[in-house]
Amino acid sequence: MRMFNIRWAILFVIFVGNTPVFADESNCTEMRNSALENTTDHFGVLYSLYSTAKCFGSNEDKEDWVVDIRKKVTKEDELKLVGIEKENLIRKQWAIDVIDAVGSQTVNLQLKPDVIKQFKQVLAIAKEQLLADVQDKNVTSTGHWQLSGDNGTLLALPLVTLKQDLDKVCKNHSQGIDKNKCDKVVAYAEELLRMIYVVESAMQYYGHPVIEALSKRYTLRKKMWDAYRDNALPQYWWEWGINSWRLSRSDDRLRDAKGQPMGPMEIPNDQIILLHPAFGIERLESIDGFSTTDPTIIIEFLGYNRWRWNRATGEMQNGLGFSVIGSYADRSKVDDFSYGILVHFQNKYSIAVTRSSEDDTGILLTVDLATLFREKSDAFKELSSNKFR
Amino acid sequence: MANKHVIFLVHGMGNYTNGWSDPAQNIIKDKYKKFPQISWLKFNRFYEFVEIIYDDEFEALRKQWERMSEGLGTALQSQGINAGLVKKLNKLAGVTNKDKFINTHIVDVLLYRFARQTASAVRDSIRVQILDKLKSLNSSEPISWSIIAHSLGTAVIHDALHGLYTDALDISGQQLGNVTRPHMLMMVANVSRILQSDVKVYQSVVRPGAPENAHAVRHYINARHEWDPFPMPKAFRPKPDWPTLSIRERGFYKEIVTNAIEDKNIHSLEHYLKNPLVHTALFNALSDRSAIDDASIKSAHSNYVAKTPLGKFEETVQQLKEFQLGEEEDLAKVIKVWAEFKDKVGA
């Protein structure tokens, strides 16, 4: 019975030993020591500490040279106080400082002299490109400095084969075989992970303005789309459909190698008006000398409206359009119907000259029905009263 | 402070407000704890969720049309125009107004698919939300982020990413791909192919395998349920050599097909995430390796299936048979079946 209990206790310890349990605030050293103690997957543990826990090379890392180089970084809130050009220079300088710092640390990879040589060559190329502000898709891109979790390779340094190295030497580590060799490879791996993480950080820091510039671009675009919906002449759903069709037809974006459009669609600066109901006030002068002012229902049969975009602020400017209209008002002494041309100004104000079938001439003003009812739903009712008769 | 890995959540069709993804988040966190291979790194310490909301674009347009047609109705009536004619005209103008879910959900899909302005505005809204979050992170530490998209969200995120990763800054020509890319894209109930318009999903840059190539993402997980009518027609089901054989061999593209039923709303994001085949694929992709081995996945899945016998859901299965769609169904029938599914299942 006692042997049985001891056996279960040993099995329990082995199981628990392979599945480290940490408090939420365990530091990297605690996590690392506990995770490596009984594992058979050294690469898996180190990769998790590098990729998920970010223990190597980050602000969490207490290694002296990492602490020193990270002290030199200018923080985001300080960067906001300088102009864009100065910011880019500061970012570039830190990236170069990182390259120099990492370059001097490569000696710690002495287990793999060929990796050291390749590392130094690649760092030299990266430094040249940073100094020349040439953004290569390779050695200055963050992706090339990310270790792959499935096979432990790195695009920037093709000679790195970390998973293979660790698996080969450490497979018997838990049985105490090749323990020293395994410890050396683990030390090499940690140094390498530290260095590539810091270089990736440098490339991230240097390239960050791209994120900011794109954020600004798309924020402006969003503002323009909102203005298109809210500030251009309002469109009923059939007009929205027609203008969508026009937008598709006019899509002249460059195409990539697979024939797919590149980048976002151009935001339109015009619109077709089609069978659009509106409301206005029409003053009609009959040829008999009688005049009447009435609230009027208008149909814009067909029209066109155009504006200019202020690309810096996303605002619409200089809107100008026209449409062919018919109007109707319930009148007693003159014709109920008249026709004319309506001119739109600034997407807000519209004026038309109309003529009835009895040659009565009218002037019509409209605040578009939809605009009116965007803001004041009772206004039409008020105007439909006898107030203006 | 090192950046946490950001996981963006993109909703499907319908009305969504802040907090919409809480149930999905809780499921993910709960399932994560069940695997000691990964849970030794506490989820909340190293990952954070960010919700993306884009249905406000559809809502704003719907509200505008609602106001326009109400105003039209008032104006027509006050002119003494025949009430019957007013009703007809109002119906025509207000066809998008009904506040029933059928209109809310289906109009969103139709607007996204057929209205270029709406689609572009939605895509730009998503891009702004993603970029604003990335911009806020500590730039002196690497940025890592992933996306889980559901239903209509799969189409919008696909298009948003394609545009973002084929765009270039005007003067310098720099591209976002040099600086950051999504580590993982999980497409749940993927409708990107049936809703594709200007960008074709099999030819776009939204393909796995980054950064070894110019593709937009590293891991691409495509999850669908055998009985879910949404991803059925024009299913996203690329050929075995998409995007390349070597990328497939390395496991950067994962096709997950499930059939276990835990409740009748098999289309919901939460239902998908509860299945071990789905959440283990998610965790392995986030880890960038097979942290959870095949034996553990098989065991978890067997336990799950044992608790969700088809016999328990026979009535549901019979109901679901009504909603089966063929690969080449036309869009009108597809939309109709989707609407009926949502109505009956209460999705």
Tab-separated table of N, CA, C and O in Angstrom, chain B residues 246-292:
chain	number	residue	atom	x	y	z
B	246	SER	N	3.550	24.517	-49.876
B	246	SER	CA	4.444	24.544	-48.695
B	246	SER	C	3.773	25.242	-47.519
B	246	SER	O	3.940	24.839	-46.367
B	247	ILE	N	2.969	26.270	-47.806
B	247	ILE	CA	2.266	26.952	-46.719
B	247	ILE	C	1.242	26.005	-46.098
B	247	ILE	O	1.063	25.970	-44.875
B	248	ARG	N	0.580	25.236	-46.912
B	248	ARG	CA	-0.385	24.267	-46.385
B	248	ARG	C	0.328	23.192	-45.561
B	248	ARG	O	-0.136	22.802	-44.495
B	249	GLU	N	1.483	22.751	-46.052
B	249	GLU	CA	2.222	21.713	-45.330
B	249	GLU	C	2.689	22.204	-43.977
B	249	GLU	O	2.734	21.438	-43.009
B	250	ARG	N	3.000	23.462	-43.906
B	250	ARG	CA	3.460	24.012	-42.624
B	250	ARG	C	2.292	24.291	-41.684
B	250	ARG	O	2.509	24.644	-40.536
B	251	GLY	N	1.083	24.130	-42.179
B	251	GLY	CA	-0.088	24.246	-41.307
B	251	GLY	C	-0.548	25.662	-41.052
B	251	GLY	O	-1.274	25.914	-40.084
B	252	PHE	N	-0.209	26.603	-41.939
B	252	PHE	CA	-0.649	27.977	-41.730
B	252	PHE	C	-2.104	28.184	-42.141
B	252	PHE	O	-2.716	29.170	-41.772
B	253	TYR	N	-2.644	27.279	-42.917
B	253	TYR	CA	-4.074	27.321	-43.226
B	253	TYR	C	-4.738	26.113	-42.578
B	253	TYR	O	-4.290	24.987	-42.728
B	254	LYS	N	-5.803	26.380	-41.820
B	254	LYS	CA	-6.521	25.291	-41.156
B	254	LYS	C	-7.998	25.353	-41.535
B	254	LYS	O	-8.633	26.395	-41.386
B	255	GLU	N	-8.504	24.226	-42.010
B	255	GLU	CA	-9.921	24.118	-42.338
B	255	GLU	C	-10.569	23.297	-41.219
B	255	GLU	O	-10.204	22.142	-41.017
B	256	ILE	N	-11.483	23.897	-40.480
B	256	ILE	CA	-12.114	23.187	-39.363
B	256	ILE	C	-13.589	22.997	-39.703
B	256	ILE	O	-14.313	23.976	-39.901
B	257	VAL	N	-14.008	21.747	-39.769
B	257	VAL	CA	-15.421	21.464	-40.044
B	257	VAL	C	-15.991	20.738	-38.828
B	257	VAL	O	-15.463	19.708	-38.419
B	258	THR	N	-17.041	21.290	-38.268
B	258	THR	CA	-17.624	20.671	-37.077
B	258	THR	C	-19.037	20.192	-37.393
B	258	THR	O	-19.657	20.653	-38.363
B	259	ASN	N	-19.543	19.280	-36.555
B	259	ASN	CA	-20.941	18.876	-36.735
B	259	ASN	C	-21.651	18.627	-35.410
B	259	ASN	O	-22.841	18.373	-35.392
B	260	ALA	N	-20.940	18.746	-34.307
B	260	ALA	CA	-21.592	18.554	-33.007
B	260	ALA	C	-22.532	19.723	-32.745
B	260	ALA	O	-22.258	20.857	-33.128
B	261	ILE	N	-23.651	19.415	-32.085
B	261	ILE	CA	-24.641	20.459	-31.812
B	261	ILE	C	-24.825	20.561	-30.306
B	261	ILE	O	-25.162	19.575	-29.648
B	262	GLU	N	-24.595	21.773	-29.786
B	262	GLU	CA	-24.788	21.977	-28.365
B	262	GLU	C	-26.084	22.735	-28.089
B	262	GLU	O	-26.702	22.583	-27.049
B	263	ASP	N	-26.442	23.634	-28.993
B	263	ASP	CA	-27.763	24.240	-28.918
B	263	ASP	C	-28.204	24.596	-30.341
B	263	ASP	O	-27.422	24.477	-31.278
B	264	LYS	N	-29.461	25.014	-30.488
B	264	LYS	CA	-29.994	25.129	-31.846
B	264	LYS	C	-29.375	26.253	-32.661
B	264	LYS	O	-29.356	26.193	-33.880
B	265	ASN	N	-28.838	27.261	-32.008
B	265	ASN	CA	-28.219	28.327	-32.784
B	265	ASN	C	-26.783	27.960	-33.131
B	265	ASN	O	-25.821	28.446	-32.529
B	266	ILE	N	-26.672	27.076	-34.098
B	266	ILE	CA	-25.354	26.571	-34.467
B	266	ILE	C	-24.533	27.627	-35.205
B	266	ILE	O	-23.334	27.424	-35.417
B	267	HIS	N	-25.182	28.697	-35.634
B	267	HIS	CA	-24.463	29.731	-36.376
B	267	HIS	C	-23.732	30.701	-35.448
B	267	HIS	O	-22.822	31.400	-35.882
B	268	SER	N	-24.105	30.727	-34.185
B	268	SER	CA	-23.539	31.764	-33.312
B	268	SER	C	-22.045	31.556	-33.110
B	268	SER	O	-21.542	30.431	-33.121
B	269	LEU	N	-21.350	32.645	-32.895
B	269	LEU	CA	-19.903	32.597	-32.656
B	269	LEU	C	-19.608	31.752	-31.413
B	269	LEU	O	-18.662	30.965	-31.390
B	270	GLU	N	-20.457	31.916	-30.407
B	270	GLU	CA	-20.234	31.193	-29.156
B	270	GLU	C	-20.331	29.687	-29.378
B	270	GLU	O	-19.519	28.914	-28.837
B	271	HIS	N	-21.273	29.254	-30.184
B	271	HIS	CA	-21.419	27.808	-30.443
B	271	HIS	C	-20.167	27.256	-31.118
B	271	HIS	O	-19.679	26.175	-30.784
B	272	TYR	N	-19.663	28.009	-32.071
B	272	TYR	CA	-18.438	27.560	-32.741
B	272	TYR	C	-17.281	27.466	-31.750
B	272	TYR	O	-16.526	26.494	-31.736
B	273	LEU	N	-17.131	28.495	-30.924
B	273	LEU	CA	-15.959	28.554	-30.040
B	273	LEU	C	-15.970	27.460	-28.979
B	273	LEU	O	-14.921	27.068	-28.477
B	274	LYS	N	-17.145	26.971	-28.649
B	274	LYS	CA	-17.225	25.935	-27.610
B	274	LYS	C	-16.654	24.611	-28.098
B	274	LYS	O	-16.258	23.769	-27.301
B	275	ASN	N	-16.630	24.420	-29.397
B	275	ASN	CA	-16.139	23.151	-29.929
B	275	ASN	C	-14.615	23.100	-29.825
B	275	ASN	O	-13.930	24.003	-30.312
B	276	PRO	N	-14.068	22.031	-29.220
B	276	PRO	CA	-12.611	21.945	-29.055
B	276	PRO	C	-11.839	22.014	-30.359
B	276	PRO	O	-10.715	22.506	-30.381
B	277	LEU	N	-12.428	21.533	-31.444
B	277	LEU	CA	-11.710	21.618	-32.726
B	277	LEU	C	-11.434	23.076	-33.084
B	277	LEU	O	-10.401	23.400	-33.665
B	278	VAL	N	-12.367	23.939	-32.726
B	278	VAL	CA	-12.228	25.359	-33.069
B	278	VAL	C	-11.295	26.064	-32.086
B	278	VAL	O	-10.347	26.735	-32.493
B	279	HIS	N	-11.548	25.891	-30.786
B	279	HIS	CA	-10.731	26.687	-29.864
B	279	HIS	C	-9.297	26.171	-29.758
B	279	HIS	O	-8.379	26.950	-29.520
B	280	THR	N	-9.074	24.885	-29.983
B	280	THR	CA	-7.672	24.430	-29.955
B	280	THR	C	-6.918	24.947	-31.180
B	280	THR	O	-5.722	25.272	-31.092
B	281	ALA	N	-7.613	25.026	-32.313
B	281	ALA	CA	-6.961	25.603	-33.501
B	281	ALA	C	-6.595	27.064	-33.224
B	281	ALA	O	-5.513	27.537	-33.606
B	282	LEU	N	-7.498	27.756	-32.573
B	282	LEU	CA	-7.242	29.158	-32.203
B	282	LEU	C	-6.000	29.259	-31.315
B	282	LEU	O	-5.087	30.040	-31.560
B	283	PHE	N	-5.949	28.430	-30.261
B	283	PHE	CA	-4.837	28.526	-29.297
B	283	PHE	C	-3.518	28.130	-29.946
B	283	PHE	O	-2.479	28.729	-29.676
B	284	ASN	N	-3.545	27.114	-30.784
B	284	ASN	CA	-2.294	26.710	-31.443
B	284	ASN	C	-1.800	27.786	-32.397
B	284	ASN	O	-0.604	28.041	-32.501
B	285	ALA	N	-2.736	28.418	-33.083
B	285	ALA	CA	-2.322	29.503	-33.988
B	285	ALA	C	-1.750	30.668	-33.188
B	285	ALA	O	-0.724	31.247	-33.555
B	286	LEU	N	-2.389	31.007	-32.097
B	286	LEU	CA	-1.872	32.116	-31.272
B	286	LEU	C	-0.474	31.780	-30.753
B	286	LEU	O	0.392	32.649	-30.644
B	287	SER	N	-0.248	30.496	-30.444
B	287	SER	CA	1.065	30.073	-29.945
B	287	SER	C	2.082	29.941	-31.063
B	287	SER	O	3.262	29.774	-30.797
B	288	ASP	N	1.633	29.947	-32.297
B	288	ASP	CA	2.476	29.769	-33.495
B	288	ASP	C	3.122	28.388	-33.537
B	288	ASP	O	4.175	28.198	-34.159
B	289	ARG	N	2.540	27.406	-32.876
B	289	ARG	CA	3.076	26.045	-32.918
B	289	ARG	C	2.003	25.104	-32.383
B	289	ARG	O	0.984	25.550	-31.883
B	290	SER	N	2.251	23.818	-32.487
B	290	SER	CA	1.265	22.841	-31.990
B	290	SER	C	1.449	22.644	-30.501
B	290	SER	O	1.844	21.570	-30.041
B	291	ALA	N	1.161	23.697	-29.747
B	291	ALA	CA	1.340	23.625	-28.297
B	291	ALA	C	0.413	22.557	-27.715
B	291	ALA	O	0.781	21.807	-26.810
B	292	ILE	N	-0.806	22.489	-28.253
B	292	ILE	CA	-1.754	21.447	-27.841
B	292	ILE	C	-1.627	20.346	-28.880
B	292	ILE	O	-1.909	20.545	-30.060
